[in-house]
Amino acid sequence: MPAEPAAARIPASRIPRCAEGAWGYDVAEVDAFLARVRETLEAPGPAPGEGCAFLLSTQVRAAVFSGARGGYRPEAVDEVLDAAEDALAAAEREQVLRLRGPEVWQQHVDALTGLLRGRIERPRTQRFRHPGRSRGQGYSAAHVDVLCERLGARLTDSAPLDPAELRGAVFPLAHGERSYEEQQVDAFLDRAVQLLLALR
C-alpha cells in the first residue's frame, strides 16, 4: 500500500469546533495557514520554505490565530499544528539530503546540537537569564533545569524524549533568582524541538 502523502495528514474541515458562543481559533485564519502548509508539502520544486508562499517547520510553532466564537477548538488545532511541524521537518530533511547531501544535513544537526549543549552544560540555575527586576516573575528555574537535563540525556542517547514533551511543557512560576526569563526558555524549547525532529 502506498504511503499517505504528507499533505493529506493536515486536515482543515475535520477539525472540531467549539460550542456556539464559546471561544476558539478563527476558522478562516486556521484554514488559510493549513492551506499554506499543504501547498508547501505538495510543492515539487525548491526546498520547503523557499519563496514567500512556503513555510518552514520552525514557523509553525510561531503561528498565532485570532479568537472567534464558535471557532476551532484550540487543543484540536494544536494537534494538527504538531503534525504539520513534523511533516514539514521531514520534508525539509529529505530535500536537503537530496539536493545538498548528508554532510550538509549533518552540519545542520551538529550546529543545533552545539547550540543546545552550550545551554545544557551550564550550571543549574544559571542556564538562562533571570527576570530583570529582583521580584520579576518567570518560569521556575528548578523545573526548567530538570527538562534541560532530560534533553541532555537524550543527546547522549541515554534516555528517550519525544518532541511532544517539549511542546507541552508547562512550568510553575517563580520569582527573582529562582526563575528564568520566559521568552529565552521558549526560544530554547523551539530549537530543542527542531533538533529532536532532525534526529528522527
CSV table of N, CA and C in Angstrom, one decimal, residues 31-199:
chain,number,residue,atom,x,y,z
A,31,ASP,N,-7.6,27.8,8.6
A,31,ASP,CA,-7.7,27.2,7.2
A,31,ASP,C,-6.7,27.8,6.3
A,32,ALA,N,-6.5,29.1,6.3
A,32,ALA,CA,-5.5,29.7,5.4
A,32,ALA,C,-4.1,29.3,5.7
A,33,PHE,N,-3.8,29.2,7.0
A,33,PHE,CA,-2.5,28.7,7.4
A,33,PHE,C,-2.2,27.3,7.0
A,34,LEU,N,-3.2,26.4,7.2
A,34,LEU,CA,-3.1,25.0,6.9
A,34,LEU,C,-3.0,24.8,5.4
A,35,ALA,N,-3.7,25.7,4.6
A,35,ALA,CA,-3.6,25.6,3.2
A,35,ALA,C,-2.1,25.9,2.7
A,36,ARG,N,-1.5,26.8,3.4
A,36,ARG,CA,0.0,27.1,3.1
A,36,ARG,C,0.8,25.9,3.5
A,37,VAL,N,0.5,25.3,4.6
A,37,VAL,CA,1.3,24.1,4.9
A,37,VAL,C,1.1,23.0,3.8
A,38,ARG,N,-0.1,22.8,3.4
A,38,ARG,CA,-0.3,21.7,2.3
A,38,ARG,C,0.4,22.2,1.0
A,39,GLU,N,0.3,23.4,0.7
A,39,GLU,CA,1.0,23.9,-0.5
A,39,GLU,C,2.5,23.7,-0.5
A,40,THR,N,3.1,23.9,0.7
A,40,THR,CA,4.5,23.7,0.9
A,40,THR,C,4.8,22.2,0.7
A,41,LEU,N,4.0,21.3,1.3
A,41,LEU,CA,4.3,19.9,1.3
A,41,LEU,C,4.1,19.3,-0.1
A,42,GLU,N,3.2,19.9,-0.9
A,42,GLU,CA,2.9,19.4,-2.2
A,42,GLU,C,3.9,20.0,-3.3
A,43,ALA,N,4.6,21.0,-2.9
A,43,ALA,CA,5.5,21.7,-3.9
A,43,ALA,C,6.5,20.8,-4.5
A,44,PRO,N,6.6,20.7,-5.8
A,44,PRO,CA,7.6,19.8,-6.4
A,44,PRO,C,9.0,20.4,-6.6
A,45,GLY,N,9.1,21.7,-6.4
A,45,GLY,CA,10.3,22.4,-6.8
A,45,GLY,C,11.3,22.6,-5.7
A,46,PRO,N,11.6,23.8,-5.3
A,46,PRO,CA,12.6,24.1,-4.3
A,46,PRO,C,12.3,23.5,-2.9
A,47,ALA,N,13.3,23.6,-2.1
A,47,ALA,CA,13.1,23.1,-0.7
A,47,ALA,C,12.0,23.8,0.0
A,48,PRO,N,11.3,23.1,0.8
A,48,PRO,CA,10.2,23.8,1.6
A,48,PRO,C,10.7,25.0,2.3
A,49,GLY,N,9.9,26.0,2.3
A,49,GLY,CA,10.3,27.3,3.0
A,49,GLY,C,11.0,28.3,2.1
A,50,GLU,N,11.3,27.9,0.9
A,50,GLU,CA,11.9,28.8,-0.1
A,50,GLU,C,10.8,29.5,-0.8
A,51,GLY,N,10.8,30.9,-0.8
A,51,GLY,CA,9.7,31.6,-1.5
A,51,GLY,C,8.7,32.1,-0.5
A,52,CYS,N,8.1,33.2,-0.8
A,52,CYS,CA,7.2,33.8,0.2
A,52,CYS,C,6.0,33.0,0.6
A,53,ALA,N,5.5,32.1,-0.3
A,53,ALA,CA,4.3,31.4,-0.1
A,53,ALA,C,4.6,30.1,0.8
A,54,PHE,N,5.8,29.7,0.9
A,54,PHE,CA,6.1,28.4,1.5
A,54,PHE,C,6.5,28.7,3.0
A,55,LEU,N,6.3,27.6,3.8
A,55,LEU,CA,6.6,27.7,5.2
A,55,LEU,C,7.7,26.8,5.6
A,56,LEU,N,8.4,27.2,6.7
A,56,LEU,CA,9.4,26.4,7.3
A,56,LEU,C,8.7,25.7,8.5
A,57,SER,N,9.3,24.6,8.9
A,57,SER,CA,8.7,23.9,10.1
A,57,SER,C,8.8,24.8,11.3
A,58,THR,N,9.9,25.6,11.4
A,58,THR,CA,10.0,26.5,12.6
A,58,THR,C,9.0,27.6,12.7
A,59,GLN,N,8.3,27.9,11.6
A,59,GLN,CA,7.3,28.9,11.6
A,59,GLN,C,6.0,28.4,12.2
A,60,VAL,N,5.8,27.1,12.2
A,60,VAL,CA,4.5,26.5,12.7
A,60,VAL,C,4.3,26.9,14.2
A,61,ARG,N,5.4,26.7,15.0
A,61,ARG,CA,5.3,27.0,16.4
A,61,ARG,C,5.0,28.5,16.7
A,62,ALA,N,5.3,29.3,15.8
A,62,ALA,CA,5.1,30.8,16.0
A,62,ALA,C,3.7,31.2,15.5
A,63,ALA,N,2.9,30.3,14.9
A,63,ALA,CA,1.6,30.7,14.4
A,63,ALA,C,0.7,31.2,15.5
A,64,VAL,N,0.0,32.3,15.3
A,64,VAL,CA,-0.9,32.8,16.3
A,64,VAL,C,-2.2,33.1,15.5
A,65,PHE,N,-3.3,32.7,16.1
A,65,PHE,CA,-4.6,32.9,15.5
A,65,PHE,C,-5.5,33.8,16.4
A,66,SER,N,-6.4,34.6,15.8
A,66,SER,CA,-7.4,35.4,16.5
A,66,SER,C,-8.4,34.5,17.1
A,67,GLY,N,-9.0,35.0,18.2
A,67,GLY,CA,-10.1,34.3,18.8
A,67,GLY,C,-11.4,34.5,18.1
A,68,ALA,N,-12.3,33.6,18.1
A,68,ALA,CA,-13.6,33.7,17.4
A,68,ALA,C,-14.6,32.8,18.1
A,69,ARG,N,-15.8,33.3,18.3
A,69,ARG,CA,-16.9,32.5,18.9
A,69,ARG,C,-17.2,31.4,18.0
A,70,GLY,N,-17.3,30.1,18.5
A,70,GLY,CA,-17.7,29.0,17.6
A,70,GLY,C,-16.5,28.6,16.7
A,71,GLY,N,-15.3,29.0,17.0
A,71,GLY,CA,-14.2,28.7,16.2
A,71,GLY,C,-13.7,27.3,16.4
A,72,TYR,N,-12.5,27.0,15.8
A,72,TYR,CA,-11.9,25.7,16.0
A,72,TYR,C,-11.5,25.5,17.5
A,73,ARG,N,-11.6,24.3,18.0
A,73,ARG,CA,-11.1,24.0,19.4
A,73,ARG,C,-9.6,24.2,19.4
A,74,PRO,N,-9.1,25.0,20.3
A,74,PRO,CA,-7.6,25.2,20.3
A,74,PRO,C,-6.8,23.9,20.5
A,75,GLU,N,-7.2,23.0,21.3
A,75,GLU,CA,-6.4,21.8,21.5
A,75,GLU,C,-6.4,20.9,20.3
A,76,ALA,N,-7.5,21.0,19.5
A,76,ALA,CA,-7.5,20.2,18.3
A,76,ALA,C,-6.6,20.8,17.2
A,77,VAL,N,-6.6,22.2,17.1
A,77,VAL,CA,-5.7,22.9,16.2
A,77,VAL,C,-4.3,22.6,16.6
A,78,ASP,N,-4.0,22.6,17.9
A,78,ASP,CA,-2.6,22.4,18.3
A,78,ASP,C,-2.1,21.0,17.9
A,79,GLU,N,-3.0,20.0,17.9
A,79,GLU,CA,-2.6,18.7,17.5
A,79,GLU,C,-2.3,18.7,16.0
A,80,VAL,N,-3.1,19.4,15.2
A,80,VAL,CA,-2.9,19.5,13.7
A,80,VAL,C,-1.6,20.2,13.5
A,81,LEU,N,-1.3,21.2,14.2
A,81,LEU,CA,-0.1,22.0,14.0
A,81,LEU,C,1.2,21.2,14.4
A,82,ASP,N,1.1,20.3,15.4
A,82,ASP,CA,2.2,19.4,15.7
A,82,ASP,C,2.4,18.5,14.5
A,83,ALA,N,1.4,17.9,13.9
A,83,ALA,CA,1.5,17.1,12.7
A,83,ALA,C,2.1,17.9,11.6
A,84,ALA,N,1.7,19.1,11.4
A,84,ALA,CA,2.2,20.0,10.3
A,84,ALA,C,3.7,20.2,10.5
A,85,GLU,N,4.1,20.5,11.8
A,85,GLU,CA,5.6,20.7,12.0
A,85,GLU,C,6.4,19.5,11.7
A,86,ASP,N,5.9,18.3,12.2
A,86,ASP,CA,6.5,17.0,11.9
A,86,ASP,C,6.7,16.8,10.4
A,87,ALA,N,5.6,17.0,9.6
A,87,ALA,CA,5.6,16.8,8.2
A,87,ALA,C,6.6,17.7,7.5
A,88,LEU,N,6.6,19.0,7.9
A,88,LEU,CA,7.4,20.0,7.2
A,88,LEU,C,8.9,19.7,7.5
A,89,ALA,N,9.2,19.3,8.8
A,89,ALA,CA,10.6,19.0,9.2
A,89,ALA,C,11.1,17.8,8.4
A,90,ALA,N,10.2,16.8,8.2
A,90,ALA,CA,10.6,15.6,7.4
A,90,ALA,C,10.9,16.0,6.0
A,91,ALA,N,10.0,16.8,5.4
A,91,ALA,CA,10.2,17.2,4.0
A,91,ALA,C,11.5,18.0,3.9
A,92,GLU,N,11.8,18.9,4.8
A,92,GLU,CA,13.0,19.7,4.7
A,92,GLU,C,14.2,18.8,4.8
A,93,ARG,N,14.2,17.8,5.7
A,93,ARG,CA,15.3,16.9,5.7
A,93,ARG,C,15.5,16.2,4.4
A,94,GLU,N,14.4,15.7,3.8
A,94,GLU,CA,14.5,14.9,2.6
A,94,GLU,C,15.1,15.8,1.4
A,95,GLN,N,14.6,17.1,1.4
A,95,GLN,CA,15.1,18.0,0.4
A,95,GLN,C,16.6,18.3,0.5
A,96,VAL,N,17.0,18.5,1.7
A,96,VAL,CA,18.4,18.8,1.9
A,96,VAL,C,19.3,17.6,1.6
A,97,LEU,N,18.9,16.4,2.0
A,97,LEU,CA,19.6,15.2,1.7
A,97,LEU,C,19.7,15.0,0.2
A,98,ARG,N,18.6,15.3,-0.5
A,98,ARG,CA,18.6,15.0,-1.9
A,98,ARG,C,19.4,16.1,-2.7
A,99,LEU,N,19.2,17.3,-2.3
A,99,LEU,CA,19.8,18.4,-3.1
A,99,LEU,C,21.2,18.8,-2.6
A,100,ARG,N,21.5,18.6,-1.4
A,100,ARG,CA,22.8,19.1,-0.9
A,100,ARG,C,23.7,18.0,-0.2
A,101,GLY,N,23.1,16.9,0.1
A,101,GLY,CA,23.8,15.7,0.6
A,101,GLY,C,23.8,15.6,2.1
A,102,PRO,N,24.1,14.4,2.6
A,102,PRO,CA,24.1,14.1,4.0
A,102,PRO,C,25.1,14.9,4.8
A,103,GLU,N,26.2,15.3,4.2
A,103,GLU,CA,27.2,16.1,5.0
A,103,GLU,C,26.6,17.4,5.4
A,104,VAL,N,25.9,18.1,4.5
A,104,VAL,CA,25.3,19.4,4.8
A,104,VAL,C,24.3,19.2,5.9
A,105,TRP,N,23.5,18.1,5.8
A,105,TRP,CA,22.4,17.9,6.8
A,105,TRP,C,23.1,17.7,8.2
A,106,GLN,N,24.1,16.9,8.2
A,106,GLN,CA,24.8,16.6,9.5
A,106,GLN,C,25.4,17.9,10.1
A,107,GLN,N,25.9,18.8,9.2
A,107,GLN,CA,26.4,20.0,9.7
A,107,GLN,C,25.3,20.8,10.4
A,108,HIS,N,24.1,20.8,9.8
A,108,HIS,CA,23.0,21.5,10.4
A,108,HIS,C,22.6,20.9,11.8
A,109,VAL,N,22.6,19.5,11.8
A,109,VAL,CA,22.3,18.9,13.1
A,109,VAL,C,23.4,19.2,14.2
A,110,ASP,N,24.6,19.1,13.7
A,110,ASP,CA,25.7,19.4,14.7
A,110,ASP,C,25.6,20.8,15.2
A,111,ALA,N,25.3,21.8,14.3
A,111,ALA,CA,25.2,23.2,14.8
A,111,ALA,C,24.1,23.3,15.8
A,112,LEU,N,22.9,22.7,15.6
A,112,LEU,CA,21.8,22.8,16.5
A,112,LEU,C,22.2,22.1,17.9
A,113,THR,N,22.9,21.0,17.8
A,113,THR,CA,23.3,20.2,19.0
A,113,THR,C,24.3,21.1,19.8
A,114,GLY,N,25.2,21.7,19.1
A,114,GLY,CA,26.2,22.5,19.8
A,114,GLY,C,25.5,23.7,20.5
A,115,LEU,N,24.6,24.3,19.8
A,115,LEU,CA,23.9,25.5,20.4
A,115,LEU,C,23.1,25.1,21.7
A,116,LEU,N,22.5,23.9,21.7
A,116,LEU,CA,21.7,23.5,22.8
A,116,LEU,C,22.6,23.0,23.9
A,117,ARG,N,23.7,22.3,23.6
A,117,ARG,CA,24.6,21.9,24.6
A,117,ARG,C,25.2,23.0,25.4
A,118,GLY,N,25.4,24.1,24.7
A,118,GLY,CA,26.0,25.3,25.3
A,118,GLY,C,25.2,25.8,26.5
A,119,ARG,N,23.9,25.6,26.4
A,119,ARG,CA,23.0,26.0,27.5
A,119,ARG,C,22.9,24.8,28.5
A,120,ILE,N,22.8,23.6,28.0
A,120,ILE,CA,22.6,22.5,28.9
A,120,ILE,C,23.7,22.3,29.9
A,121,GLU,N,24.9,22.5,29.4
A,121,GLU,CA,26.1,22.3,30.2
A,121,GLU,C,26.5,23.4,31.2
A,122,ARG,N,25.7,24.4,31.2
A,122,ARG,CA,25.9,25.5,32.2
A,122,ARG,C,25.4,24.9,33.6
A,123,PRO,N,25.8,25.5,34.7
A,123,PRO,CA,25.4,25.1,36.0
A,123,PRO,C,23.9,25.3,36.2
A,124,ARG,N,23.3,24.5,37.0
A,124,ARG,CA,21.9,24.6,37.4
A,124,ARG,C,21.7,26.0,37.9
A,125,THR,N,20.5,26.5,37.6
A,125,THR,CA,20.0,27.9,38.0
A,125,THR,C,20.7,29.0,37.2
A,126,GLN,N,21.6,28.6,36.3
A,126,GLN,CA,22.4,29.6,35.5
A,126,GLN,C,22.3,29.4,34.0
A,127,ARG,N,21.3,28.6,33.6
A,127,ARG,CA,21.3,28.3,32.2
A,127,ARG,C,20.6,29.3,31.3
A,128,PHE,N,19.8,30.2,31.9
A,128,PHE,CA,19.1,31.2,31.2
A,128,PHE,C,19.1,32.5,32.1
A,129,ARG,N,18.7,33.6,31.4
A,129,ARG,CA,18.6,34.9,32.1
A,129,ARG,C,17.5,34.8,33.2
A,130,HIS,N,17.8,35.6,34.3
A,130,HIS,CA,16.7,35.8,35.3
A,130,HIS,C,16.0,37.0,34.9
A,131,PRO,N,14.7,37.1,35.3
A,131,PRO,CA,13.9,38.4,35.1
A,131,PRO,C,14.7,39.6,35.5
A,132,GLY,N,14.5,40.7,34.8
A,132,GLY,CA,15.3,41.9,35.0
A,132,GLY,C,15.1,42.5,36.4
A,133,ARG,N,13.9,42.5,36.9
A,133,ARG,CA,13.6,43.0,38.2
A,133,ARG,C,13.8,42.0,39.3
A,134,SER,N,14.2,42.4,40.5
A,134,SER,CA,14.6,41.4,41.5
A,134,SER,C,13.4,40.5,41.9
A,135,ARG,N,12.2,41.1,41.8
A,135,ARG,CA,11.0,40.3,42.1
A,135,ARG,C,10.2,39.9,40.8
A,136,GLY,N,10.9,40.0,39.7
A,136,GLY,CA,10.3,39.7,38.4
A,136,GLY,C,9.9,38.2,38.4
A,137,GLN,N,8.8,37.9,37.6
A,137,GLN,CA,8.3,36.6,37.6
A,137,GLN,C,8.7,35.9,36.3
A,138,GLY,N,9.0,34.6,36.4
A,138,GLY,CA,9.3,33.8,35.2
A,138,GLY,C,9.1,32.3,35.5
A,139,TYR,N,9.6,31.5,34.6
A,139,TYR,CA,9.5,30.0,34.8
A,139,TYR,C,10.4,29.6,35.9
A,140,SER,N,9.9,28.6,36.7
A,140,SER,CA,10.7,28.0,37.8
A,140,SER,C,12.0,27.4,37.2
A,141,ALA,N,13.1,28.0,37.7
A,141,ALA,CA,14.4,27.5,37.2
A,141,ALA,C,14.6,26.0,37.5
A,142,ALA,N,14.2,25.6,38.7
A,142,ALA,CA,14.4,24.2,39.0
A,142,ALA,C,13.7,23.2,38.0
A,143,HIS,N,12.5,23.6,37.7
A,143,HIS,CA,11.7,22.7,36.7
A,143,HIS,C,12.3,22.8,35.3
A,144,VAL,N,12.7,24.0,34.9
A,144,VAL,CA,13.3,24.1,33.6
A,144,VAL,C,14.6,23.3,33.5
A,145,ASP,N,15.4,23.4,34.6
A,145,ASP,CA,16.7,22.6,34.7
A,145,ASP,C,16.4,21.1,34.5
A,146,VAL,N,15.4,20.6,35.1
A,146,VAL,CA,15.1,19.2,35.0
A,146,VAL,C,14.9,18.8,33.6
A,147,LEU,N,14.1,19.6,32.9
A,147,LEU,CA,13.8,19.3,31.5
A,147,LEU,C,15.1,19.4,30.6
A,148,CYS,N,15.9,20.4,30.9
A,148,CYS,CA,17.2,20.6,30.2
A,148,CYS,C,18.1,19.3,30.4
A,149,GLU,N,18.1,18.8,31.6
A,149,GLU,CA,18.9,17.6,31.9
A,149,GLU,C,18.4,16.4,31.2
A,150,ARG,N,17.0,16.3,31.0
A,150,ARG,CA,16.4,15.2,30.3
A,150,ARG,C,16.8,15.3,28.8
A,151,LEU,N,16.8,16.6,28.3
A,151,LEU,CA,17.3,16.8,26.9
A,151,LEU,C,18.7,16.4,26.7
A,152,GLY,N,19.6,16.8,27.7
A,152,GLY,CA,21.0,16.4,27.7
A,152,GLY,C,21.2,14.9,27.6
A,153,ALA,N,20.4,14.2,28.4
A,153,ALA,CA,20.4,12.7,28.4
A,153,ALA,C,20.0,12.2,27.0
A,154,ARG,N,19.0,12.8,26.4
A,154,ARG,CA,18.6,12.4,25.1
A,154,ARG,C,19.7,12.6,24.0
A,155,LEU,N,20.5,13.6,24.2
A,155,LEU,CA,21.5,13.9,23.2
A,155,LEU,C,22.7,12.9,23.4
A,156,THR,N,22.8,12.3,24.5
A,156,THR,CA,23.8,11.2,24.7
A,156,THR,C,23.2,9.8,24.5
A,157,ASP,N,22.0,9.8,24.0
A,157,ASP,CA,21.3,8.5,23.7
A,157,ASP,C,21.1,7.7,24.9
A,158,SER,N,21.0,8.3,26.1
A,158,SER,CA,20.8,7.5,27.3
A,158,SER,C,19.4,7.6,27.8
A,159,ALA,N,18.5,8.3,27.2
A,159,ALA,CA,17.2,8.4,27.6
A,159,ALA,C,16.3,8.9,26.5
A,160,PRO,N,15.1,8.4,26.3
A,160,PRO,CA,14.2,8.9,25.3
A,160,PRO,C,13.5,10.2,25.6
A,161,LEU,N,13.2,11.0,24.6
A,161,LEU,CA,12.5,12.2,24.8
A,161,LEU,C,11.8,12.6,23.6
A,162,ASP,N,10.5,12.6,23.6
A,162,ASP,CA,9.6,12.9,22.5
A,162,ASP,C,9.4,14.4,22.3
A,163,PRO,N,9.4,14.9,21.1
A,163,PRO,CA,9.1,16.3,20.9
A,163,PRO,C,7.8,16.8,21.6
A,164,ALA,N,6.8,15.9,21.7
A,164,ALA,CA,5.6,16.3,22.3
A,164,ALA,C,5.8,16.7,23.7
A,165,GLU,N,6.8,16.1,24.4
A,165,GLU,CA,7.0,16.5,25.8
A,165,GLU,C,7.5,17.9,25.9
A,166,LEU,N,8.3,18.4,24.9
A,166,LEU,CA,8.8,19.7,24.9
A,166,LEU,C,7.7,20.7,24.5
A,167,ARG,N,6.9,20.3,23.5
A,167,ARG,CA,5.8,21.2,23.0
A,167,ARG,C,4.8,21.4,24.2
A,168,GLY,N,4.5,20.4,25.0
A,168,GLY,CA,3.5,20.5,26.0
A,168,GLY,C,4.1,20.9,27.4
A,169,ALA,N,5.3,21.3,27.4
A,169,ALA,CA,6.0,21.6,28.7
A,169,ALA,C,5.3,22.8,29.4
A,170,VAL,N,5.0,22.6,30.6
A,170,VAL,CA,4.4,23.7,31.4
A,170,VAL,C,5.2,23.8,32.7
A,171,PHE,N,5.6,25.0,33.1
A,171,PHE,CA,6.5,25.2,34.2
A,171,PHE,C,5.8,26.1,35.3
A,172,PRO,N,5.9,25.8,36.5
A,172,PRO,CA,5.4,26.6,37.6
A,172,PRO,C,6.1,28.0,37.5
A,173,LEU,N,5.4,29.0,38.0
A,173,LEU,CA,6.0,30.3,38.1
A,173,LEU,C,6.9,30.5,39.3
A,174,ALA,N,7.9,31.3,39.2
A,174,ALA,CA,8.8,31.6,40.4
A,174,ALA,C,9.2,33.1,40.2
A,175,HIS,N,10.0,33.6,41.2
A,175,HIS,CA,10.4,35.0,41.2
A,175,HIS,C,11.9,35.1,41.4
A,176,GLY,N,12.4,36.2,40.8
A,176,GLY,CA,13.8,36.6,41.0
A,176,GLY,C,14.8,35.5,40.6
A,177,GLU,N,15.8,35.2,41.4
A,177,GLU,CA,16.9,34.3,41.1
A,177,GLU,C,16.4,32.9,41.0
A,178,ARG,N,15.2,32.6,41.4
A,178,ARG,CA,14.6,31.2,41.3
A,178,ARG,C,13.9,31.0,40.0
A,179,SER,N,13.9,32.0,39.1
A,179,SER,CA,13.2,31.9,37.9
A,179,SER,C,14.0,32.2,36.7
A,180,TYR,N,13.5,31.8,35.5
A,180,TYR,CA,14.2,32.1,34.2
A,180,TYR,C,13.3,33.0,33.4
A,181,GLU,N,13.8,33.8,32.6
A,181,GLU,CA,13.1,34.6,31.7
A,181,GLU,C,12.3,33.8,30.7
A,182,GLU,N,11.0,33.9,30.6
A,182,GLU,CA,10.2,33.0,29.8
A,182,GLU,C,10.5,33.0,28.3
A,183,GLN,N,10.7,34.2,27.7
A,183,GLN,CA,11.0,34.2,26.3
A,183,GLN,C,12.2,33.5,25.9
A,184,GLN,N,13.3,33.6,26.7
A,184,GLN,CA,14.5,32.9,26.4
A,184,GLN,C,14.3,31.4,26.5
A,185,VAL,N,13.6,30.9,27.5
A,185,VAL,CA,13.3,29.5,27.6
A,185,VAL,C,12.5,29.0,26.5
A,186,ASP,N,11.5,29.7,26.1
A,186,ASP,CA,10.6,29.3,25.0
A,186,ASP,C,11.4,29.2,23.7
A,187,ALA,N,12.3,30.2,23.4
A,187,ALA,CA,13.1,30.1,22.2
A,187,ALA,C,14.0,28.8,22.3
A,188,PHE,N,14.6,28.5,23.4
A,188,PHE,CA,15.4,27.3,23.6
A,188,PHE,C,14.6,26.1,23.3
A,189,LEU,N,13.3,26.0,23.8
A,189,LEU,CA,12.5,24.8,23.5
A,189,LEU,C,12.1,24.7,22.1
A,190,ASP,N,11.9,25.8,21.4
A,190,ASP,CA,11.7,25.8,19.9
A,190,ASP,C,12.9,25.1,19.2
A,191,ARG,N,14.1,25.5,19.6
A,191,ARG,CA,15.3,24.9,19.0
A,191,ARG,C,15.4,23.4,19.3
A,192,ALA,N,15.0,23.1,20.6
A,192,ALA,CA,15.1,21.7,21.0
A,192,ALA,C,14.2,20.8,20.2
A,193,VAL,N,13.0,21.3,20.0
A,193,VAL,CA,12.0,20.6,19.2
A,193,VAL,C,12.6,20.4,17.8
A,194,GLN,N,13.1,21.5,17.2
A,194,GLN,CA,13.7,21.4,15.9
A,194,GLN,C,14.8,20.3,15.8
A,195,LEU,N,15.6,20.2,16.9
A,195,LEU,CA,16.7,19.2,16.8
A,195,LEU,C,16.1,17.8,17.0
A,196,LEU,N,15.2,17.6,17.9
A,196,LEU,CA,14.6,16.3,18.0
A,196,LEU,C,13.9,15.8,16.8
A,197,LEU,N,13.3,16.7,16.0
A,197,LEU,CA,12.7,16.3,14.7
A,197,LEU,C,13.8,16.0,13.7
A,198,ALA,N,14.9,16.7,13.8
A,198,ALA,CA,16.0,16.4,12.8
A,198,ALA,C,16.7,15.1,13.1
A,199,LEU,N,16.7,14.7,14.4
A,199,LEU,CA,17.3,13.4,14.8
A,199,LEU,C,16.5,12.2,14.5
